[in-house]
Structures are given as structure tokens and as C-alpha cells.
Backbone as CSV, one residue per row, in Angstrom:
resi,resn,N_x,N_y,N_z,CA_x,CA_y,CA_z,C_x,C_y,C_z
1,UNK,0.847,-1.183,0.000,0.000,0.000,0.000,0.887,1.239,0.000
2,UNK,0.224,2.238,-0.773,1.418,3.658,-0.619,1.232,4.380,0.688
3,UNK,1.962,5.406,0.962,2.113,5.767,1.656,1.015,6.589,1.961
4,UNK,0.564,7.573,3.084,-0.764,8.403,3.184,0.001,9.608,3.016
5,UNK,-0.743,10.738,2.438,-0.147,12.094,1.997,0.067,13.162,3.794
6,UNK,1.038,13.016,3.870,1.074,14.114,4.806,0.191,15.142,4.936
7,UNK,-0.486,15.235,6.509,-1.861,16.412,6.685,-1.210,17.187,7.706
8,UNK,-1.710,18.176,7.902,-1.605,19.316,8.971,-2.654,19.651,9.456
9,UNK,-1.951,20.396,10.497,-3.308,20.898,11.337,-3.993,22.144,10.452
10,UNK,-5.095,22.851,10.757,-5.516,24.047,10.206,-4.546,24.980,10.424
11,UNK,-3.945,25.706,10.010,-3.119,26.789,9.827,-4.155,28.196,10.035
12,UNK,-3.575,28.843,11.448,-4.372,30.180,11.871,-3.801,30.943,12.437
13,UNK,-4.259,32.469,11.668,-3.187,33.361,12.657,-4.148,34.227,14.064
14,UNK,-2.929,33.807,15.488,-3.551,33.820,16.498,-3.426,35.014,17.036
15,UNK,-1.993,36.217,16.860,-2.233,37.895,16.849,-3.592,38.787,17.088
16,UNK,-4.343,39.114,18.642,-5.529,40.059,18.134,-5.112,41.038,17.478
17,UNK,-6.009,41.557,16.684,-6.129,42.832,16.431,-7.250,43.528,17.120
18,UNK,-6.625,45.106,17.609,-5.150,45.958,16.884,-3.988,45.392,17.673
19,UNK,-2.804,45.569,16.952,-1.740,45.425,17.453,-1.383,46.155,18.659
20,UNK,-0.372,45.960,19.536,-0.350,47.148,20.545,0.542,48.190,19.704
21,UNK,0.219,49.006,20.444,0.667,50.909,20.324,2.385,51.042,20.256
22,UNK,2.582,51.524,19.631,4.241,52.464,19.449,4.417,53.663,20.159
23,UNK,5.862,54.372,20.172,6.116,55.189,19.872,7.234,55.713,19.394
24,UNK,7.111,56.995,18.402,8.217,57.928,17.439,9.348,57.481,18.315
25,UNK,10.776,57.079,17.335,11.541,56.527,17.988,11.937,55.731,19.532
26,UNK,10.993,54.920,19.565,11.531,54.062,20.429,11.080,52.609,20.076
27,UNK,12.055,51.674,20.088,12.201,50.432,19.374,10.321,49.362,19.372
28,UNK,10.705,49.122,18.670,8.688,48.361,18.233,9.338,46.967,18.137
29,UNK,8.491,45.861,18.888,8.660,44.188,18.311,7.215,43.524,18.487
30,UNK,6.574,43.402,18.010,5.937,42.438,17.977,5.866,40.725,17.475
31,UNK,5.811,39.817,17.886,6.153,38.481,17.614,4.682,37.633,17.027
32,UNK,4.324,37.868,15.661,3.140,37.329,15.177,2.823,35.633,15.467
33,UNK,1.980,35.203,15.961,1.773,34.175,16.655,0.542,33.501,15.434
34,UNK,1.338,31.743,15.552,0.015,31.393,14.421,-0.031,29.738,15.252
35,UNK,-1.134,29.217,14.939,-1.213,28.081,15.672,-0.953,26.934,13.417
36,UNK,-0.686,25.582,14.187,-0.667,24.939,12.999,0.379,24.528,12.571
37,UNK,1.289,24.349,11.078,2.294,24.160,10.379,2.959,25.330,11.200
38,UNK,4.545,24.927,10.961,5.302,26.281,10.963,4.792,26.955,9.381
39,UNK,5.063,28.531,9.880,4.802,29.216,8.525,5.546,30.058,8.565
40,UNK,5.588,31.008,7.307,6.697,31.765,6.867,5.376,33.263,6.793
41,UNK,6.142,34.113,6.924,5.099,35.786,6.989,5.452,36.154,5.699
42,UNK,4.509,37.030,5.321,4.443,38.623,4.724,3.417,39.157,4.335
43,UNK,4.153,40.759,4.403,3.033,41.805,3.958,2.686,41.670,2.336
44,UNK,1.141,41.881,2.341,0.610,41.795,1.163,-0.220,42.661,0.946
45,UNK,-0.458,43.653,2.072,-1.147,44.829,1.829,-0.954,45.588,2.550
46,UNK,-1.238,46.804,2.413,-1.134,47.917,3.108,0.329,48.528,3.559
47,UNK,0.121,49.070,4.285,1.565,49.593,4.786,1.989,49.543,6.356
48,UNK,3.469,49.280,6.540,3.929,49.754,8.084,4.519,50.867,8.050
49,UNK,4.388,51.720,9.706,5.451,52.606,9.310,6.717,52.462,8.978
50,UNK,6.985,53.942,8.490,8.348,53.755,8.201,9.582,53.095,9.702
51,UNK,10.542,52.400,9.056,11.318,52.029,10.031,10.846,50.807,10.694
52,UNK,9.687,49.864,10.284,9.198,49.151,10.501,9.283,47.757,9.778
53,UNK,9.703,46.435,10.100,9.407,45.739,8.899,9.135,44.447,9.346
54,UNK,8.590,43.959,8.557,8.226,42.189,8.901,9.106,41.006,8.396
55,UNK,9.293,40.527,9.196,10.053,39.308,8.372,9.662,37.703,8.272
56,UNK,10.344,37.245,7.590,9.631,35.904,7.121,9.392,35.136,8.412
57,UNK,10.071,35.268,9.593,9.610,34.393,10.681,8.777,35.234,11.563
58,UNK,7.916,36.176,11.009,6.827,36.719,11.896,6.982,37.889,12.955
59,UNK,8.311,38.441,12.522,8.565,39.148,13.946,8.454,40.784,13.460
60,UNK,7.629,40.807,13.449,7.057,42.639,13.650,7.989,43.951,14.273
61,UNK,9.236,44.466,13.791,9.872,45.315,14.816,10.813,46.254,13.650
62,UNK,11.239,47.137,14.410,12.060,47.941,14.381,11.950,49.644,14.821
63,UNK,11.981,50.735,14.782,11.949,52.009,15.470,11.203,52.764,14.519
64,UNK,9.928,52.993,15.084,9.434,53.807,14.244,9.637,55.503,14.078
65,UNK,9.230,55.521,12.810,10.306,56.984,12.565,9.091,57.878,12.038
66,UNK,7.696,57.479,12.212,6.694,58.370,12.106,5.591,58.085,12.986
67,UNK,4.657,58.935,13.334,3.122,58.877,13.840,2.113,58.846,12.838
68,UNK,1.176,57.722,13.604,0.065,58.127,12.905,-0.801,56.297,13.117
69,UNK,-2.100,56.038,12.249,-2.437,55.201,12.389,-2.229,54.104,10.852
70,UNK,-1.857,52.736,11.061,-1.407,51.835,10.359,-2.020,50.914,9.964
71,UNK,-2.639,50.636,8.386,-3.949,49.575,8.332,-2.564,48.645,7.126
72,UNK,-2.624,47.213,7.645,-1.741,46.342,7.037,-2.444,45.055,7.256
73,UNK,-2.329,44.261,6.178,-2.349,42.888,5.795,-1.457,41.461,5.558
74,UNK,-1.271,40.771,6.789,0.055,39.637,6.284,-0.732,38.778,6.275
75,UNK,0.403,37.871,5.419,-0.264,36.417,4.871,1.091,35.492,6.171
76,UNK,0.484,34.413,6.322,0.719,33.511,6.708,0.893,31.856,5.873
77,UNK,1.734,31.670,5.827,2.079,30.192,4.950,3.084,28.894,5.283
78,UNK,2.122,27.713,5.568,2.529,26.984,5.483,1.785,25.722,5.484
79,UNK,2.685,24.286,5.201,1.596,23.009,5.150,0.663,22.934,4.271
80,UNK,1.010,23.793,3.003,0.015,23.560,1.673,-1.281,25.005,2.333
81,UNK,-0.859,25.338,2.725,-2.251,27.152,3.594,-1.964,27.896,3.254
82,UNK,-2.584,28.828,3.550,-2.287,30.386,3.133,-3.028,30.692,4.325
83,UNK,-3.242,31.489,4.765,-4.348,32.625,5.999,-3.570,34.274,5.815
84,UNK,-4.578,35.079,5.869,-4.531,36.382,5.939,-5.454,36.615,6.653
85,UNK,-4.671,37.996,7.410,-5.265,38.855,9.071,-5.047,40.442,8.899
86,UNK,-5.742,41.018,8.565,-5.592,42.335,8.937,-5.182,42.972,9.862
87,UNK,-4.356,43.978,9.830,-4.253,44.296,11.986,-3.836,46.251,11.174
88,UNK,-4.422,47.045,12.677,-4.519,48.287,12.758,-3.115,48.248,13.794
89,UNK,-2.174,48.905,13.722,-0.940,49.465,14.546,-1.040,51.166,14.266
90,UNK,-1.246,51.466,16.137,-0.995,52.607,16.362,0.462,53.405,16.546
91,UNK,1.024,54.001,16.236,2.512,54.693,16.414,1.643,56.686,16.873
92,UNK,2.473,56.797,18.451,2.334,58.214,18.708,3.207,58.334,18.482
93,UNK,2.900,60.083,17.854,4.101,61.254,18.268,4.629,61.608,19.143
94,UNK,5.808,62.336,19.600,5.297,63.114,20.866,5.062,64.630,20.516
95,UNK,4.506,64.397,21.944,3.424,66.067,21.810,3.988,67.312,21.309
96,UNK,3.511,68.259,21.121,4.368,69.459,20.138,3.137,70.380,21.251
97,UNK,3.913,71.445,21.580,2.908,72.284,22.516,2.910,73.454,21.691
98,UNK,1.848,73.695,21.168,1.206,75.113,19.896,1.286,76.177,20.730
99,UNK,0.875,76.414,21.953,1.127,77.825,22.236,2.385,78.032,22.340
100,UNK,2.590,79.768,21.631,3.973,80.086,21.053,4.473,81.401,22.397
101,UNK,2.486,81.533,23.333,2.855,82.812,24.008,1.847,83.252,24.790
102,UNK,1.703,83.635,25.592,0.835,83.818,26.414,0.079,85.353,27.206
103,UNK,-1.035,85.600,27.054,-1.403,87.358,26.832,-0.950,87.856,28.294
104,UNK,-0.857,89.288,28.491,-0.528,89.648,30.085,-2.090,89.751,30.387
105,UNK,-1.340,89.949,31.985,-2.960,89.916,33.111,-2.761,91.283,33.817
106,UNK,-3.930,91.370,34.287,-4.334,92.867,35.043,-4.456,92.598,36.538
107,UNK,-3.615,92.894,37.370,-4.434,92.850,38.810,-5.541,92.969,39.174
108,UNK,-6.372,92.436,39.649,-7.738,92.071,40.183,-8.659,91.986,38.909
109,UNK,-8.282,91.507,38.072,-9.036,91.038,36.829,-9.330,89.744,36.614
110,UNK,-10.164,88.759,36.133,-10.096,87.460,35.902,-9.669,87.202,34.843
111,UNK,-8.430,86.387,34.827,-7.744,85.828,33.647,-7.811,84.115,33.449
112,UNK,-8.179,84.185,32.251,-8.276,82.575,32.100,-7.311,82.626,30.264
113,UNK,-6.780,81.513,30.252,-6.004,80.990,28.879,-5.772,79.910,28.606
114,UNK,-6.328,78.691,27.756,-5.577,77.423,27.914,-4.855,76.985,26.732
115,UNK,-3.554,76.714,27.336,-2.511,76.257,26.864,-3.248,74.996,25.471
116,UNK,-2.230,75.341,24.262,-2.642,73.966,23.691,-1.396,73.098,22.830
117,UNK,-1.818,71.974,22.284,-0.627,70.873,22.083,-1.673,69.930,20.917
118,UNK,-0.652,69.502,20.135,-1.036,68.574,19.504,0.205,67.453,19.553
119,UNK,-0.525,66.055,18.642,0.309,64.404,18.675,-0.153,63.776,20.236
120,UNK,0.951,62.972,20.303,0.549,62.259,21.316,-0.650,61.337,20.691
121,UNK,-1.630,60.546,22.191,-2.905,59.857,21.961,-3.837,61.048,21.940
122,UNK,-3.914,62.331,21.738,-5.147,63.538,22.014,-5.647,64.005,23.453
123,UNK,-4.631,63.158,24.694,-5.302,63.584,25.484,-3.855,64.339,26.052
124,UNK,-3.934,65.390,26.751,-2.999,66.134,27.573,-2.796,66.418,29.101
125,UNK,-1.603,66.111,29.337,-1.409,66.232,30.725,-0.692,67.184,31.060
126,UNK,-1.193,68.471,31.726,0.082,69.553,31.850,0.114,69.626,33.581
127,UNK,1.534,70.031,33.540,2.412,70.176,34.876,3.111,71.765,34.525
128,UNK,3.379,72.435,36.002,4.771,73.257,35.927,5.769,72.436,36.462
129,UNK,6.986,72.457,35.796,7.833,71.952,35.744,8.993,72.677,36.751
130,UNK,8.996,73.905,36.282,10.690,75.147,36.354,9.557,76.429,36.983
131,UNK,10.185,77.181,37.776,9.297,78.762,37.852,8.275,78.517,38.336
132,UNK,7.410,79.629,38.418,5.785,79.754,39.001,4.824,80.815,38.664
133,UNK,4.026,80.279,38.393,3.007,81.758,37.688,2.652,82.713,39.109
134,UNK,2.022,83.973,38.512,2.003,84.986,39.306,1.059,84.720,40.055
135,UNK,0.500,85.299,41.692,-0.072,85.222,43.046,-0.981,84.673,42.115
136,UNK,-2.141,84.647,42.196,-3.041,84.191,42.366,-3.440,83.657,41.010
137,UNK,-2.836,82.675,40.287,-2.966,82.279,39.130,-2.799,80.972,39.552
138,UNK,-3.080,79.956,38.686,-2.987,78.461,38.639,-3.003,77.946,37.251
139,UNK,-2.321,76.489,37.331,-2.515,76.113,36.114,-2.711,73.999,36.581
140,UNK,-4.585,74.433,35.500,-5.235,72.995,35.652,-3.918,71.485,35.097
141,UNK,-4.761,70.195,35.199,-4.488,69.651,34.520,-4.508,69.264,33.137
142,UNK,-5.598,69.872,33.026,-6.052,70.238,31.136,-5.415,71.496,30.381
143,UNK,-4.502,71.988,31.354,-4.009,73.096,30.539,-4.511,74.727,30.382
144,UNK,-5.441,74.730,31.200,-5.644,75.872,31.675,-5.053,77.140,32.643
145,UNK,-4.513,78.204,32.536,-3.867,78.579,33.570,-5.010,79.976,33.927
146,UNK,-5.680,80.052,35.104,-6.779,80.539,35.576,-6.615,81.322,36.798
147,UNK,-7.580,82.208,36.940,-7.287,82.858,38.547,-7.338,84.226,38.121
148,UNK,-7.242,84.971,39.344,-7.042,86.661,39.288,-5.822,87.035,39.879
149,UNK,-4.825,87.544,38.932,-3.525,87.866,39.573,-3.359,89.052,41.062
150,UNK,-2.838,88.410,41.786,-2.914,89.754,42.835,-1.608,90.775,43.122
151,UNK,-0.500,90.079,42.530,0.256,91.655,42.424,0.744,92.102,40.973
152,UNK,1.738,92.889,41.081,1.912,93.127,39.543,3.136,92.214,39.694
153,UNK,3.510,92.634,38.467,5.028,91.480,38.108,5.622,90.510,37.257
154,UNK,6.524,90.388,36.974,7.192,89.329,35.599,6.921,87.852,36.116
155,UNK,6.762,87.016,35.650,6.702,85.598,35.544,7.419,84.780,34.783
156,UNK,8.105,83.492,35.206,8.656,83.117,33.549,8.769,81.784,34.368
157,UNK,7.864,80.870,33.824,7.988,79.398,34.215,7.798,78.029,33.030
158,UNK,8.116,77.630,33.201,8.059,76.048,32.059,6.856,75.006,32.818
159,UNK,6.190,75.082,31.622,5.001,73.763,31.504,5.577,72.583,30.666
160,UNK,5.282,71.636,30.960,5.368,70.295,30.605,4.149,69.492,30.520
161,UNK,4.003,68.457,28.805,2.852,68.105,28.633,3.157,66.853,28.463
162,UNK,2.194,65.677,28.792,2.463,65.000,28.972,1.076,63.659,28.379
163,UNK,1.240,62.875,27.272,0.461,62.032,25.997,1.162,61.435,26.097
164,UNK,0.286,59.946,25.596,1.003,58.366,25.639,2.124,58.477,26.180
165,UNK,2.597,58.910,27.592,3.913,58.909,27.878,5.023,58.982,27.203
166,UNK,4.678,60.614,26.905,5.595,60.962,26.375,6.142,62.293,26.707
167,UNK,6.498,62.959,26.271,6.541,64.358,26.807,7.263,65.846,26.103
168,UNK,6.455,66.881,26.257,7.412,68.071,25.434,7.444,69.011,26.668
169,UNK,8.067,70.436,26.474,7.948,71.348,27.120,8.412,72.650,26.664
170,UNK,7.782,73.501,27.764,8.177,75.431,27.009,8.217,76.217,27.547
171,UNK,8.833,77.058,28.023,9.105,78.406,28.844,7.897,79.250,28.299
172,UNK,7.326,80.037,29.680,6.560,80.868,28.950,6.915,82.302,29.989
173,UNK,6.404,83.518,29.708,6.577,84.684,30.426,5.180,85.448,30.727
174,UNK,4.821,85.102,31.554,3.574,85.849,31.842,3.699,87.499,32.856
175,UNK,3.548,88.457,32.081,3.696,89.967,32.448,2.275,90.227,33.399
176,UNK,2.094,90.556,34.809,0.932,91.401,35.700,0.893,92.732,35.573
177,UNK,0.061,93.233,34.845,0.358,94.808,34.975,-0.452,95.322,36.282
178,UNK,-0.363,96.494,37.173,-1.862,97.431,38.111,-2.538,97.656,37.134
179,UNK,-3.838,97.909,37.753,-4.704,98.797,36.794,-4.085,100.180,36.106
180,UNK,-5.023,99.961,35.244,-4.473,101.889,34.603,-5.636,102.682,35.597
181,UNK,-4.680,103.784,35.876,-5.563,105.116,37.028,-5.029,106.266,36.615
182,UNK,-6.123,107.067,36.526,-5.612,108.509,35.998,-5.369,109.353,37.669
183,UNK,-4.095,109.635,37.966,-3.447,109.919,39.153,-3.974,111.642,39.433
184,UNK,-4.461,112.046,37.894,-4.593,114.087,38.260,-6.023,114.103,39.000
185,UNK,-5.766,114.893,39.804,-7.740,115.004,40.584,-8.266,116.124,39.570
186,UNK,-7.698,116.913,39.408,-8.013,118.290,38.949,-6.821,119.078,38.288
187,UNK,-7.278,119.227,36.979,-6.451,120.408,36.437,-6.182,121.808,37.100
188,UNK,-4.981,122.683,36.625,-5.007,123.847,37.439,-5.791,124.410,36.610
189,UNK,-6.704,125.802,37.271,-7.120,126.654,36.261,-6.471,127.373,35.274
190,UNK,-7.525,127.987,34.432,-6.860,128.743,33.706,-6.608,130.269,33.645
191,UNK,-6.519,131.297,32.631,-6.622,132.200,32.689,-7.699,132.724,31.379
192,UNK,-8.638,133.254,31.103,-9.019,134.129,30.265,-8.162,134.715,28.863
193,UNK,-7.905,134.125,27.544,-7.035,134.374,26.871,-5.491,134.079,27.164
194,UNK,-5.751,133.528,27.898,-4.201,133.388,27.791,-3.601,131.487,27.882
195,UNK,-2.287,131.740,27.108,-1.812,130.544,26.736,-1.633,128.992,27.823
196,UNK,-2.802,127.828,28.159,-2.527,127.281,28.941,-2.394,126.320,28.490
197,UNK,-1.489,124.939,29.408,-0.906,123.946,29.555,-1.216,123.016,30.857
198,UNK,-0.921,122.078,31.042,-1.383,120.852,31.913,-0.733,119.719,31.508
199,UNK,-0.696,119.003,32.461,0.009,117.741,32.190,-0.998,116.731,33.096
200,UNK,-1.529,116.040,32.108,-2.139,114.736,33.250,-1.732,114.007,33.601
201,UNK,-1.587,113.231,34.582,-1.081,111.828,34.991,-1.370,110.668,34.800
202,UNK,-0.788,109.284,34.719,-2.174,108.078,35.197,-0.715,107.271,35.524
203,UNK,-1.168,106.089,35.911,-0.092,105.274,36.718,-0.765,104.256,36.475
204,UNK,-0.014,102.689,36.346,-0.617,101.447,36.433,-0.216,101.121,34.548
205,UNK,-1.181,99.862,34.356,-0.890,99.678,32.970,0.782,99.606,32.145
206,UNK,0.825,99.480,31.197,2.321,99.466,30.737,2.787,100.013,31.070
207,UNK,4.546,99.674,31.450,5.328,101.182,31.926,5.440,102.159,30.648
């Protein structure tokens, strides 16, 4: 009698999707998992990021060198099979903080401003880091820096933001001015035809 044709098991790829998450330069591996024949990988659709690559024994890695979101297709082969799996891989940025600057405040005025940032996962975590904003100011965890300043005065402190653990940061200078006050009670009088002058005062506001 001849021999019986060699069988295998079902050949399946066992990887959920999505893949787990990256980030902009720092090293990526994933190890694609298949139950069945040994099999050999590759991409047959879509794209990885850059700096990314697959290789024939399944192993998903290298440093990614961009952000963003990743729709890719590998095949799986072996034992006379084929199987294909789609998988979504996330890669963050890190955060880039957009405000370039921050408006001055008025003593006993309510000042509110919130800081903003893009990359990362979209969500933001801000800290002061360096320095301290002026008396009676604060700054939330969402990036808000709020309150009514109570003296006058220069400020200059660093925020730090903080997405998919990651992190940027930025010096900022926040100026308190006093109110503006017009300091003259009363002009001097004048005279009847004749050539007059005055000087008013005010104090507070820009020097």
C-alpha cells in the first residue's frame, strides 16, 4: 500500500487585532503568533510605518520613525495554507505644545487661557515643571492657567505636557500689569485768553 499524503493541522493566525501601540523613535517588536504548520510571513497589503518591517519568521519590529495610524495585511504560509489577518498598529508622536505665548494679566481682573498641544494619543497632561506663575494664578491639569492675579510682576515658568507617555515642554513669560488710574484730581485753572498747559497723569498699565 502507498504511503498516506502528509496532513496538517488548520493553519491560523492567532495575533488580536489591533496590534499594541508604538512610539516615534523608540524600538517596536511584535512576535506574530500562528497556531498549525510552521509558517513563513508577509506583507501583502497595506503599509507599516516607516522604520518598521516584517520578516519571514513573523517578527514585527524595528523604530518607528513616524506617527500616525497603520492599516496592514500579512499572509501567513505553510503546510500547503495560506491565511490572511488584517491588523490596525498605532505609532504616537510626541506632543508638540502650539502655544507660542501667552497674553498679560491685570491685577484684580479674571484671567483665564488654555494652553494647547497637539500628537501624542489627544489627550494632555500639563504640569509646571521650572518657575511659578504669578499670586493668584494656577494652572489645571487640562491646561488651563486661571485665577485673578494679585500683584503686579514678571513671571517666567516652564510647563510640561504630557500624551502616551511621552513628553514636550516650554518656557513661557507671563507679564501682571496694576490697573491703569488717571493719578490728576483736577487740572489747574486757567486764565481768560491766555496761553494754557497741563500735564495729566495716570499710573498702572504698561510702563
Amino acid at each position: 500500500a502507498g504511503s498516506e499524503p502528509a496532513t496538517f493541522p488548520t493553519l491560523t493566525i492567532d495575533t488580536p487585532d489591533p496590534l499594541p501601540s508604538g512610539q516615534v523613535g523608540v524600538a517596536y517588536q511584535v512576535d506574530l503568533q500562528s497556531s498549525g504548520p510552521p509558517a513563513t510571513w508577509a506583507l501583502v497589503d497595506g503599509v507599516l510605518p516607516d522604520g518598521v518591517d516584517l520578516s519571514s519568521e513573523g517578527s514585527l519590529s524595528g523604530t518607528p520613525a513616524e506617527g500616525g495610524n497603520f492599516a496592514s495585511t500579512v499572509m501567513a504560509q505553510g503546510g500547503g495554507q495560506m491565511v490572511t489577518k488584517a491588523f490596525d498598529l498605532t505609532i504616537f508622536a510626541p506632543p508638540v505644545i502650539a502655544s507660542t505665548g501667552i497674553p498679560d494679566g491685570v491685577v484684580g481682573l479674571t484671567y483665564s487661557i488654555e494652553l494647547e498641544a497637539s500628537g501624542g494619543d489627544g489627550t494632555f497632561d500639563w504640569a509646571i515643571i521650572a518657575g511659578s506663575l504669578p499670586v493668584g494664578l494656577s494652572l489645571s491639569g487640562s491646561g488651563t492657567v486661571s485665577g485673578t492675579p494679585a500683584a503686579a510682576g514678571t513671571s517666567t515658568f516652564t510647563v510640561e505636557v504630557t500624551s502616551a507617555g511621552l513628553t514636550a515642554s516650554a518656557q513661557f513669560t507671563l507679564r501682571v500689569f496694576a490697573p491703569l488710574t488717571i493719578t490728576t484730581t483736577a487740572p489747574s485753572a486757567g486764565v481768560l485768553n491766555t496761553a494754557y498747559s497741563a500735564t495729566l497723569g495716570a499710573a498702572g498699565g504698561l510702563p
